[in-house]
Amino acid sequence: MSLSSTYCRAIVGIDAPLVTVEVHLANGLPAFAIVGSPEKAVQEARDRVRSALINSGYEFPAKRITVNLAPADLPKEGGRFDLAIAIGVLSASGQIASGELEACEFIGELTLSGHIRPVQGILPVALAAHKSGKALFLPGANAAEACLVDDAELYAVSHLLELGAHLNGQNILQPLVAQGMQETARVRPDLSDVRGQSHAKRALVIAASGNHNLLFSGPPGSGKSMLAARLPGILPPMSKTEALEHAIVHSISGKQLDVGRWRERPFRAPHHTASGVALVGGGSNPRPGEISLAHHGVLFLDEIAEFPRAVLDVLREPLESGHICISRAARQAEFPASFQLVAAMNPCPCGYLGDPRHNCKCTAEQVARYQGRISGPFLDRMDLHVMVPAIPATELSEPNPGSAETS
C-alpha cells in the first residue's frame, strides 16, 4: 500500500479542527515533502520523523514521500503532527497494519530517538476526538489533562515502538478511561482575616452574589488588595461545564494546568505595565490574554489609574459581551472572556485625599488629571464604587473577635 491516511487536530482559538494527514509513497529519487500550509516547525517534521523511524528500528522508505495536511487552507503549526505523519509513513510502507487507523487520531511531537513529547492544547483535542467517536493516542505527559474529558477513549504512549506494537496487535495498550480527577483542597484567603471595613466587605459579598464589577478607592494600606484577593473564596465552585471551559483556555495558552485544582475560580492580577495585547490576547498567532485566563473567575487590576487609558478601554467590549474576537490579517480567533472585574486605586497621586491622618499635597488640577485617566464609559461598567478608608492602628492591634463572614 503506497497511500495512507491518519488523523490529527490543529488548534484555532479554543477549537480543534480535524486535520487529515495523507501520505503517498512514489517511485523516484528519495525526497520528503510536506504540503498543506505548514509553518516552519511543521516542515521540520521531515527530519524528526526520519530520525525517529530509523532510531526506533523501522525502515525509512527510500522513495518520494509526499505528506498532505488537509484542509490546505487551515494553518498548521508546531510539532503536534509528528506522530500522525510517522504512523502514516509506516502504514503506507506496510510496516504497521492500517485496519484501525480510520477510528484513531494521533498527536504528539517526536524526539530523534522516537520518544513522544507533550504538546499544548491537548484538552480541546481530547474533547473534539471524544465528540467524533474516535480513540486518541497522545503523549503520556498529557494524559492527566486529557482525562478531564469524561468517557473519552484515550491511549497514553511514550515511544513510537510502543504505538507500533499496539497497532500491529503485538502488545495491546490499555485505554485510559477518563473519570475526572481527584480534587485537592487548598486554603484560600478568608474574608474574616480583614479587620473592620464592614461596608467594603458587604460590597464584596454583594458583588459575589450578583457578579458585579467592583472599584475600590482609598489611601495606601487601607486593605483594597487584601479585600480583592478574598473574592474568589466567597464565590461558589465552578460547575463541570464552567471548569472545562476555563481549563481549555488554560490548555491552549501553554501554561501548566493543575488538574487537582481545576475547579477553583481563577484569580488573575496583571501588573499595570501590561499591554492591551497582554490583557485581551493577540499576536500573529492569536493567544488568549488575561481576561480569557480569568474566564469564570476574577480579574484584579491594582493601581488601575496607572494603566494607560487606551489599555483599559480595550476591556469595555469584553465586559459587555463576555468574549473577545482577535482579528489578524492571516487568521481570526475567538476566546471566551466572562470574568468579574475588581479594581483598586488611590483617590489622588499622593494617595491621601480625604485621609484625616495625612495631608494631601495634590492640587485640584492634579487630582482631576489623575482621576481622568479612567474614561467615563469604563467607569460606567463598574457596578459598585466603594470608598475604603484607612483603619486606625488601635483597631488593627485589637484581638480579632472572629467574624461570620468566612469564605
Tab-separated table of C-alpha atoms in Angstrom:
chain	number	residue	atom	x	y	z
A	1	MET	CA	0.000	0.000	0.000
A	2	SER	CA	1.557	3.294	-1.099
A	3	LEU	CA	-1.194	5.605	0.194
A	4	SER	CA	-2.301	6.027	3.782
A	5	SER	CA	-4.387	8.477	5.821
A	6	THR	CA	-4.157	9.273	9.511
A	7	TYR	CA	-5.812	11.952	11.592
A	8	CYS	CA	-4.630	14.725	13.879
A	9	ARG	CA	-6.014	18.060	15.075
A	10	ALA	CA	-4.874	21.667	14.817
A	11	ILE	CA	-5.685	24.478	17.256
A	12	VAL	CA	-7.696	27.538	16.149
A	13	GLY	CA	-8.764	29.636	19.111
A	14	ILE	CA	-10.370	27.189	21.533
A	15	ASP	CA	-11.390	24.810	18.736
A	16	ALA	CA	-9.502	21.743	17.477
A	17	PRO	CA	-10.407	21.201	13.800
A	18	LEU	CA	-9.650	17.815	12.266
A	19	VAL	CA	-6.595	17.526	10.010
A	20	THR	CA	-6.262	14.573	7.642
A	21	VAL	CA	-2.641	13.520	7.159
A	22	GLU	CA	-2.334	11.874	3.736
A	23	VAL	CA	0.947	10.077	2.985
A	24	HIS	CA	1.866	8.902	-0.508
A	25	LEU	CA	4.934	6.888	-1.462
A	26	ALA	CA	6.013	7.045	-5.120
A	27	ASN	CA	8.946	5.766	-7.142
A	28	GLY	CA	11.695	8.231	-7.990
A	29	LEU	CA	14.553	9.978	-6.302
A	30	PRO	CA	14.199	9.871	-2.489
A	31	ALA	CA	12.517	13.042	-1.228
A	32	PHE	CA	10.258	14.108	1.633
A	33	ALA	CA	7.783	16.954	1.029
A	34	ILE	CA	5.073	18.293	3.344
A	35	VAL	CA	2.301	20.391	1.793
A	36	GLY	CA	-0.914	21.953	3.118
A	37	SER	CA	0.071	25.316	4.679
A	38	PRO	CA	2.741	24.002	7.068
A	39	GLU	CA	4.736	26.556	9.009
A	40	LYS	CA	8.440	26.193	9.809
A	41	ALA	CA	8.105	23.796	12.747
A	42	VAL	CA	5.798	21.514	10.744
A	43	GLN	CA	8.210	21.443	7.813
A	44	GLU	CA	10.981	20.400	10.195
A	45	ALA	CA	8.936	17.284	10.977
A	46	ARG	CA	10.653	15.692	7.974
A	47	ASP	CA	13.932	15.419	9.853
A	48	ARG	CA	12.337	14.475	13.176
A	49	VAL	CA	10.211	11.722	11.627
A	50	ARG	CA	13.107	10.306	9.567
A	51	SER	CA	15.419	10.079	12.593
A	52	ALA	CA	12.678	8.755	14.877
A	53	LEU	CA	11.799	5.924	12.488
A	54	ILE	CA	15.422	4.899	11.915
A	55	ASN	CA	16.357	5.052	15.622
A	56	SER	CA	13.254	3.036	16.517
A	57	GLY	CA	14.341	0.209	14.238
A	58	TYR	CA	11.906	0.863	11.404
A	59	GLU	CA	12.896	1.160	7.766
A	60	PHE	CA	12.618	4.625	6.323
A	61	PRO	CA	11.310	4.236	2.725
A	62	ALA	CA	13.819	5.269	0.062
A	63	LYS	CA	11.051	6.719	-2.076
A	64	ARG	CA	9.469	10.017	-2.961
A	65	ILE	CA	7.295	10.782	0.080
A	66	THR	CA	4.541	13.387	-0.116
A	67	VAL	CA	2.584	14.358	3.007
A	68	ASN	CA	-0.556	16.443	2.584
A	69	LEU	CA	-2.135	18.115	5.624
A	70	ALA	CA	-5.768	18.706	4.668
A	71	PRO	CA	-7.587	21.051	4.555
A	72	ALA	CA	-4.843	23.047	2.879
A	73	ASP	CA	-6.226	26.472	3.840
A	74	LEU	CA	-6.033	25.718	7.592
A	75	PRO	CA	-2.750	26.982	9.117
A	76	LYS	CA	-0.706	24.271	10.842
A	77	GLU	CA	1.975	24.929	13.410
A	78	GLY	CA	4.132	23.176	15.974
A	79	GLY	CA	5.263	19.587	16.303
A	80	ARG	CA	1.811	18.170	17.052
A	81	PHE	CA	1.604	16.440	13.636
A	82	ASP	CA	4.846	14.410	14.008
A	83	LEU	CA	3.216	11.268	15.366
A	84	ALA	CA	0.434	11.214	12.755
A	85	ILE	CA	2.974	11.690	9.953
A	86	ALA	CA	5.185	8.894	11.269
A	87	ILE	CA	2.239	6.484	11.550
A	88	GLY	CA	1.178	7.444	8.037
A	89	VAL	CA	4.649	6.669	6.649
A	90	LEU	CA	4.735	3.323	8.450
A	91	SER	CA	1.271	2.433	7.206
A	92	ALA	CA	1.971	3.447	3.601
A	93	SER	CA	5.162	1.368	3.615
A	94	GLY	CA	3.376	-1.665	5.074
A	95	GLN	CA	5.296	-1.763	8.347
A	96	ILE	CA	2.179	-1.468	10.518
A	97	ALA	CA	-1.398	-2.594	9.982
A	98	SER	CA	-3.731	0.089	8.689
A	99	GLY	CA	-7.076	-1.514	9.504
A	100	GLU	CA	-7.830	0.540	12.635
A	101	LEU	CA	-6.384	3.903	11.583
A	102	GLU	CA	-9.763	5.218	10.424
A	103	ALA	CA	-11.069	5.176	14.002
A	104	CYS	CA	-7.951	6.706	15.571
A	105	GLU	CA	-6.354	10.123	15.992
A	106	PHE	CA	-2.688	10.699	16.798
A	107	ILE	CA	-0.997	13.723	18.326
A	108	GLY	CA	2.468	14.292	19.721
A	109	GLU	CA	5.931	15.619	18.922
A	110	LEU	CA	8.673	13.104	18.203
A	111	THR	CA	12.210	13.212	19.502
A	112	LEU	CA	15.036	11.927	17.308
A	113	SER	CA	15.083	8.729	19.366
A	114	GLY	CA	11.398	8.034	18.854
A	115	HIS	CA	10.081	9.199	22.217
A	116	ILE	CA	6.907	11.292	22.232
A	117	ARG	CA	6.911	14.755	23.748
A	118	PRO	CA	3.797	16.559	25.105
A	119	VAL	CA	2.075	19.291	23.127
A	120	GLN	CA	-0.020	22.332	24.007
A	121	GLY	CA	-3.798	22.405	23.780
A	122	ILE	CA	-4.424	18.709	24.440
A	123	LEU	CA	-7.723	19.322	26.254
A	124	PRO	CA	-9.706	20.698	23.264
A	125	VAL	CA	-8.181	17.917	21.139
A	126	ALA	CA	-9.381	15.226	23.561
A	127	LEU	CA	-12.832	16.811	23.724
A	128	ALA	CA	-13.144	17.023	19.927
A	129	ALA	CA	-11.921	13.428	19.467
A	130	HIS	CA	-14.462	12.235	22.037
A	131	LYS	CA	-17.307	14.046	20.257
A	132	SER	CA	-16.271	12.471	16.944
A	133	GLY	CA	-16.214	8.990	18.500
A	134	LYS	CA	-12.524	8.327	17.813
A	135	ALA	CA	-9.757	6.975	20.011
A	136	LEU	CA	-6.959	9.430	20.752
A	137	PHE	CA	-3.300	8.380	21.082
A	138	LEU	CA	-1.440	11.100	22.950
A	139	PRO	CA	1.811	11.655	24.873
A	140	GLY	CA	1.868	10.189	28.346
A	141	ALA	CA	2.751	13.595	29.836
A	142	ASN	CA	-0.570	14.961	28.537
A	143	ALA	CA	-2.658	12.094	29.920
A	144	ALA	CA	-3.707	13.705	33.227
A	145	GLU	CA	-5.008	16.818	31.479
A	146	ALA	CA	-6.829	14.856	28.763
A	147	CYS	CA	-8.544	12.720	31.430
A	148	LEU	CA	-10.635	15.739	32.424
A	149	VAL	CA	-12.876	14.768	29.487
A	150	ASP	CA	-15.264	12.141	30.826
A	151	ASP	CA	-15.720	8.871	28.920
A	152	ALA	CA	-13.104	9.709	26.278
A	153	GLU	CA	-11.168	6.795	24.780
A	154	LEU	CA	-7.553	7.741	25.401
A	155	TYR	CA	-4.283	5.865	24.987
A	156	ALA	CA	-1.091	7.228	26.536
A	157	VAL	CA	2.083	6.372	24.616
A	158	SER	CA	5.671	7.245	25.398
A	159	HIS	CA	7.547	5.815	22.403
A	160	LEU	CA	6.904	5.167	18.723
A	161	LEU	CA	7.738	1.460	19.151
A	162	GLU	CA	5.062	1.147	21.826
A	163	LEU	CA	2.428	2.560	19.472
A	164	GLY	CA	3.618	0.452	16.529
A	165	ALA	CA	3.368	-2.729	18.580
A	166	HIS	CA	-0.180	-1.831	19.619
A	167	LEU	CA	-1.323	-1.164	16.042
A	168	ASN	CA	0.226	-4.466	14.915
A	169	GLY	CA	-1.624	-6.320	17.668
A	170	GLN	CA	1.558	-7.415	19.434
A	171	ASN	CA	1.321	-5.506	22.717
A	172	ILE	CA	-2.132	-4.022	23.226
A	173	LEU	CA	-2.295	-0.810	25.238
A	174	GLN	CA	-4.939	-0.363	27.891
A	175	PRO	CA	-7.186	2.684	27.427
A	176	LEU	CA	-7.305	5.435	29.995
A	177	VAL	CA	-10.969	5.609	30.930
A	178	ALA	CA	-11.409	9.247	31.906
A	179	GLN	CA	-13.464	9.605	35.061
A	180	GLY	CA	-12.335	13.064	36.111
A	181	MET	CA	-9.554	13.932	38.538
A	182	GLN	CA	-9.396	13.883	42.315
A	183	GLU	CA	-9.523	17.457	43.555
A	184	THR	CA	-7.060	18.656	46.183
A	185	ALA	CA	-8.183	21.094	48.841
A	186	ARG	CA	-6.401	24.408	49.226
A	187	VAL	CA	-6.816	27.029	51.905
A	188	ARG	CA	-7.763	30.275	50.191
A	189	PRO	CA	-7.576	33.766	51.785
A	190	ASP	CA	-10.530	34.175	54.125
A	191	LEU	CA	-12.689	37.265	54.403
A	192	SER	CA	-12.622	37.036	58.196
A	193	ASP	CA	-8.918	37.977	58.082
A	194	VAL	CA	-9.889	41.572	57.227
A	195	ARG	CA	-10.261	43.815	60.312
A	196	GLY	CA	-13.023	46.385	60.127
A	197	GLN	CA	-14.108	47.608	56.674
A	198	SER	CA	-17.589	46.217	57.236
A	199	HIS	CA	-19.101	48.240	54.375
A	200	ALA	CA	-16.322	47.151	51.983
A	201	LYS	CA	-16.838	43.505	52.958
A	202	ARG	CA	-20.569	43.955	52.484
A	203	ALA	CA	-19.912	45.344	48.998
A	204	LEU	CA	-17.686	42.348	48.264
A	205	VAL	CA	-20.471	39.933	49.252
A	206	ILE	CA	-22.948	41.825	47.063
A	207	ALA	CA	-20.514	41.725	44.150
A	208	ALA	CA	-20.048	37.980	44.614
A	209	SER	CA	-23.776	37.265	44.761
A	210	GLY	CA	-24.649	39.370	41.723
A	211	ASN	CA	-21.484	39.028	39.626
A	212	HIS	CA	-20.941	42.792	39.789
A	213	ASN	CA	-17.787	44.634	38.803
A	214	LEU	CA	-16.271	46.484	41.755
A	215	LEU	CA	-13.995	49.510	42.177
A	216	PHE	CA	-12.234	50.142	45.493
A	217	SER	CA	-10.835	53.612	46.158
A	218	GLY	CA	-8.855	54.581	49.220
A	219	PRO	CA	-5.459	55.548	50.648
A	220	PRO	CA	-2.473	53.189	50.646
A	221	GLY	CA	-2.641	50.439	53.248
A	222	SER	CA	-6.404	50.513	53.689
A	223	GLY	CA	-6.799	46.901	52.554
A	224	LYS	CA	-8.058	47.223	48.967
A	225	SER	CA	-5.842	44.472	47.552
A	226	MET	CA	-6.464	42.285	50.585
A	227	LEU	CA	-10.205	42.535	50.067
A	228	ALA	CA	-9.968	41.804	46.347
A	229	ALA	CA	-7.857	38.668	46.927
A	230	ARG	CA	-10.644	37.240	49.084
A	231	LEU	CA	-13.374	37.469	46.452
A	232	PRO	CA	-12.654	34.042	44.846
A	233	GLY	CA	-13.008	32.428	48.275
A	234	ILE	CA	-16.649	33.519	48.634
A	235	LEU	CA	-17.635	32.637	45.076
A	236	PRO	CA	-19.338	29.258	44.519
A	237	PRO	CA	-17.255	26.460	42.946
A	238	MET	CA	-17.351	26.289	39.179
A	239	SER	CA	-19.686	23.798	37.558
A	240	LYS	CA	-18.188	20.991	35.475
A	241	THR	CA	-19.008	22.878	32.270
A	242	GLU	CA	-17.516	26.152	33.524
A	243	ALA	CA	-14.383	24.410	34.794
A	244	LEU	CA	-13.896	22.643	31.470
A	245	GLU	CA	-14.257	25.923	29.541
A	246	HIS	CA	-11.627	27.569	31.740
A	247	ALA	CA	-9.323	24.537	31.530
A	248	ILE	CA	-9.486	24.616	27.714
A	249	VAL	CA	-8.349	28.255	27.672
A	250	HIS	CA	-5.545	27.397	30.088
A	251	SER	CA	-4.540	24.431	27.934
A	252	ILE	CA	-4.156	26.374	24.691
A	253	SER	CA	-2.249	29.155	26.443
A	254	GLY	CA	0.636	26.772	27.093
A	255	LYS	CA	0.515	27.256	30.870
A	256	GLN	CA	0.722	24.282	33.218
A	257	LEU	CA	-2.741	23.235	34.394
A	258	ASP	CA	-3.027	21.937	37.957
A	259	VAL	CA	-5.582	19.190	37.366
A	260	GLY	CA	-6.098	18.778	41.108
A	261	ARG	CA	-7.438	22.334	41.407
A	262	TRP	CA	-9.060	22.751	38.043
A	263	ARG	CA	-12.472	23.659	39.504
A	264	GLU	CA	-11.166	26.590	41.564
A	265	ARG	CA	-12.119	30.074	40.446
A	266	PRO	CA	-9.134	31.744	38.736
A	267	PHE	CA	-7.718	34.977	40.134
A	268	ARG	CA	-5.553	36.972	37.715
A	269	ALA	CA	-3.729	40.143	38.801
A	270	PRO	CA	-1.589	41.568	35.954
A	271	HIS	CA	0.812	44.438	36.643
A	272	HIS	CA	-0.152	47.921	35.486
A	273	THR	CA	2.615	47.811	32.858
A	274	ALA	CA	0.689	45.105	30.961
A	275	SER	CA	-0.143	45.966	27.362
A	276	GLY	CA	-3.524	45.759	25.689
A	277	VAL	CA	-2.462	42.582	23.893
A	278	ALA	CA	-1.444	41.011	27.207
A	279	LEU	CA	-4.905	41.744	28.624
A	280	VAL	CA	-7.194	40.754	25.751
A	281	GLY	CA	-4.887	38.422	23.803
A	282	GLY	CA	-3.404	38.626	20.341
A	283	GLY	CA	-0.200	38.103	18.432
A	284	SER	CA	0.387	36.934	14.870
A	285	ASN	CA	-0.892	33.559	16.042
A	286	PRO	CA	-3.637	34.713	18.453
A	287	ARG	CA	-3.265	33.526	22.025
A	288	PRO	CA	-5.617	34.188	24.967
A	289	GLY	CA	-4.895	37.118	27.264
A	290	GLU	CA	-5.515	37.774	30.949
A	291	ILE	CA	-9.265	38.302	30.518
A	292	SER	CA	-9.618	34.834	28.982
A	293	LEU	CA	-7.370	33.239	31.608
A	294	ALA	CA	-9.755	34.803	34.166
A	295	HIS	CA	-12.788	33.214	32.433
A	296	HIS	CA	-15.430	32.368	35.084
A	297	GLY	CA	-13.171	33.977	37.676
A	298	VAL	CA	-11.793	37.307	38.873
A	299	LEU	CA	-9.543	39.805	37.106
A	300	PHE	CA	-7.960	42.215	39.597
A	301	LEU	CA	-6.404	45.446	38.355
A	302	ASP	CA	-4.467	47.099	41.177
A	303	GLU	CA	-3.477	50.760	40.786
A	304	ILE	CA	-5.894	50.983	37.888
A	305	ALA	CA	-5.202	54.687	37.344
A	306	GLU	CA	-1.610	53.750	36.444
A	307	PHE	CA	-2.791	51.634	33.495
A	308	PRO	CA	-2.687	53.531	30.186
A	309	ARG	CA	-6.140	54.735	29.277
A	310	ALA	CA	-6.043	53.003	25.892
A	311	VAL	CA	-5.236	49.687	27.605
A	312	LEU	CA	-8.223	49.967	29.932
A	313	ASP	CA	-10.591	50.876	27.122
A	314	VAL	CA	-9.900	47.599	25.303
A	315	LEU	CA	-11.745	45.900	28.188
A	316	ARG	CA	-15.010	47.723	27.521
A	317	GLU	CA	-16.369	45.360	24.839
A	318	PRO	CA	-15.405	42.087	26.613
A	319	LEU	CA	-17.030	43.338	29.824
A	320	GLU	CA	-20.307	43.638	27.921
A	321	SER	CA	-20.162	40.622	25.596
A	322	GLY	CA	-18.260	38.010	27.629
A	323	HIS	CA	-15.942	37.087	24.746
A	324	ILE	CA	-13.161	38.606	22.658
A	325	CYS	CA	-12.585	38.231	18.928
A	326	ILE	CA	-8.959	38.681	17.818
A	327	SER	CA	-8.623	39.508	14.119
A	328	ARG	CA	-5.334	39.477	12.254
A	329	ALA	CA	-4.537	39.671	8.551
A	330	ALA	CA	-3.917	35.919	8.266
A	331	ARG	CA	-6.346	34.479	10.817
A	332	GLN	CA	-9.082	35.154	13.340
A	333	ALA	CA	-9.710	33.590	16.736
A	334	GLU	CA	-12.419	33.985	19.359
A	335	PHE	CA	-11.844	33.366	23.067
A	336	PRO	CA	-14.295	33.337	25.989
A	337	ALA	CA	-13.889	36.179	28.489
A	338	SER	CA	-16.695	36.090	31.024
A	339	PHE	CA	-14.901	37.496	34.054
A	340	GLN	CA	-15.623	39.613	37.101
A	341	LEU	CA	-13.542	42.779	37.281
A	342	VAL	CA	-12.277	44.151	40.585
A	343	ALA	CA	-10.135	47.280	40.513
A	344	ALA	CA	-8.364	49.373	43.133
A	345	MET	CA	-6.990	52.896	43.002
A	346	ASN	CA	-5.801	55.765	45.155
A	347	PRO	CA	-8.009	58.861	45.235
A	348	CYS	CA	-5.145	61.116	44.104
A	349	PRO	CA	-1.468	60.910	43.049
A	350	CYS	CA	-0.164	61.031	46.623
A	351	GLY	CA	-2.961	58.759	47.815
A	352	TYR	CA	-4.114	60.719	50.860
A	353	LEU	CA	-7.044	62.771	49.588
A	354	GLY	CA	-9.707	62.678	52.310
A	355	ASP	CA	-7.463	60.820	54.774
A	356	PRO	CA	-7.659	62.568	58.188
A	357	ARG	CA	-4.271	61.153	59.214
A	358	HIS	CA	-2.281	62.708	56.360
A	359	ASN	CA	-2.351	65.960	54.471
A	360	CYS	CA	-2.945	65.648	50.738
A	361	LYS	CA	-0.265	67.532	48.781
A	362	CYS	CA	-2.015	67.356	45.407
A	363	THR	CA	-3.599	70.342	43.707
A	364	ALA	CA	-7.147	70.193	42.396
A	365	GLU	CA	-5.783	70.074	38.852
A	366	GLN	CA	-3.528	67.117	39.697
A	367	VAL	CA	-6.417	65.233	41.293
A	368	ALA	CA	-8.684	65.869	38.299
A	369	ARG	CA	-5.976	64.776	35.868
A	370	TYR	CA	-5.252	61.630	37.891
A	371	GLN	CA	-8.894	60.587	38.148
A	372	GLY	CA	-9.441	61.484	34.500
A	373	ARG	CA	-7.063	58.723	33.394
A	374	ILE	CA	-10.055	56.383	33.588
A	375	SER	CA	-12.644	57.077	30.899
A	376	GLY	CA	-16.310	57.605	31.664
A	377	PRO	CA	-17.528	54.624	29.606
A	378	PHE	CA	-15.138	52.359	31.512
A	379	LEU	CA	-16.349	53.663	34.880
A	380	ASP	CA	-19.935	53.074	33.749
A	381	ARG	CA	-19.137	49.371	33.577
A	382	MET	CA	-18.040	49.307	37.232
A	383	ASP	CA	-21.274	48.486	39.059
A	384	LEU	CA	-20.081	49.254	42.593
A	385	HIS	CA	-17.823	52.160	43.605
A	386	VAL	CA	-16.678	51.768	47.208
A	387	MET	CA	-14.538	54.065	49.348
A	388	VAL	CA	-12.144	52.142	51.602
A	389	PRO	CA	-10.850	54.446	54.364
A	390	ALA	CA	-7.752	53.710	56.410
A	391	ILE	CA	-8.273	51.750	59.628
A	392	PRO	CA	-6.864	53.280	62.845
A	393	ALA	CA	-3.859	51.450	64.260
A	394	THR	CA	-5.662	50.876	67.577
A	395	GLU	CA	-8.395	48.895	65.795
A	396	LEU	CA	-5.833	46.812	63.917
A	397	SER	CA	-3.964	45.941	67.129
A	398	GLU	CA	-7.066	44.682	68.926
A	399	PRO	CA	-7.557	40.871	69.098
A	400	ASN	CA	-9.633	39.533	66.239
A	401	PRO	CA	-13.032	38.568	67.682
A	402	GLY	CA	-13.743	36.405	64.649
A	403	SER	CA	-16.313	37.016	62.012
A	404	ALA	CA	-19.308	35.311	60.486
A	405	GLU	CA	-18.066	36.465	57.091
A	406	THR	CA	-15.909	33.424	56.443
A	407	SER	CA	-15.410	32.056	52.967
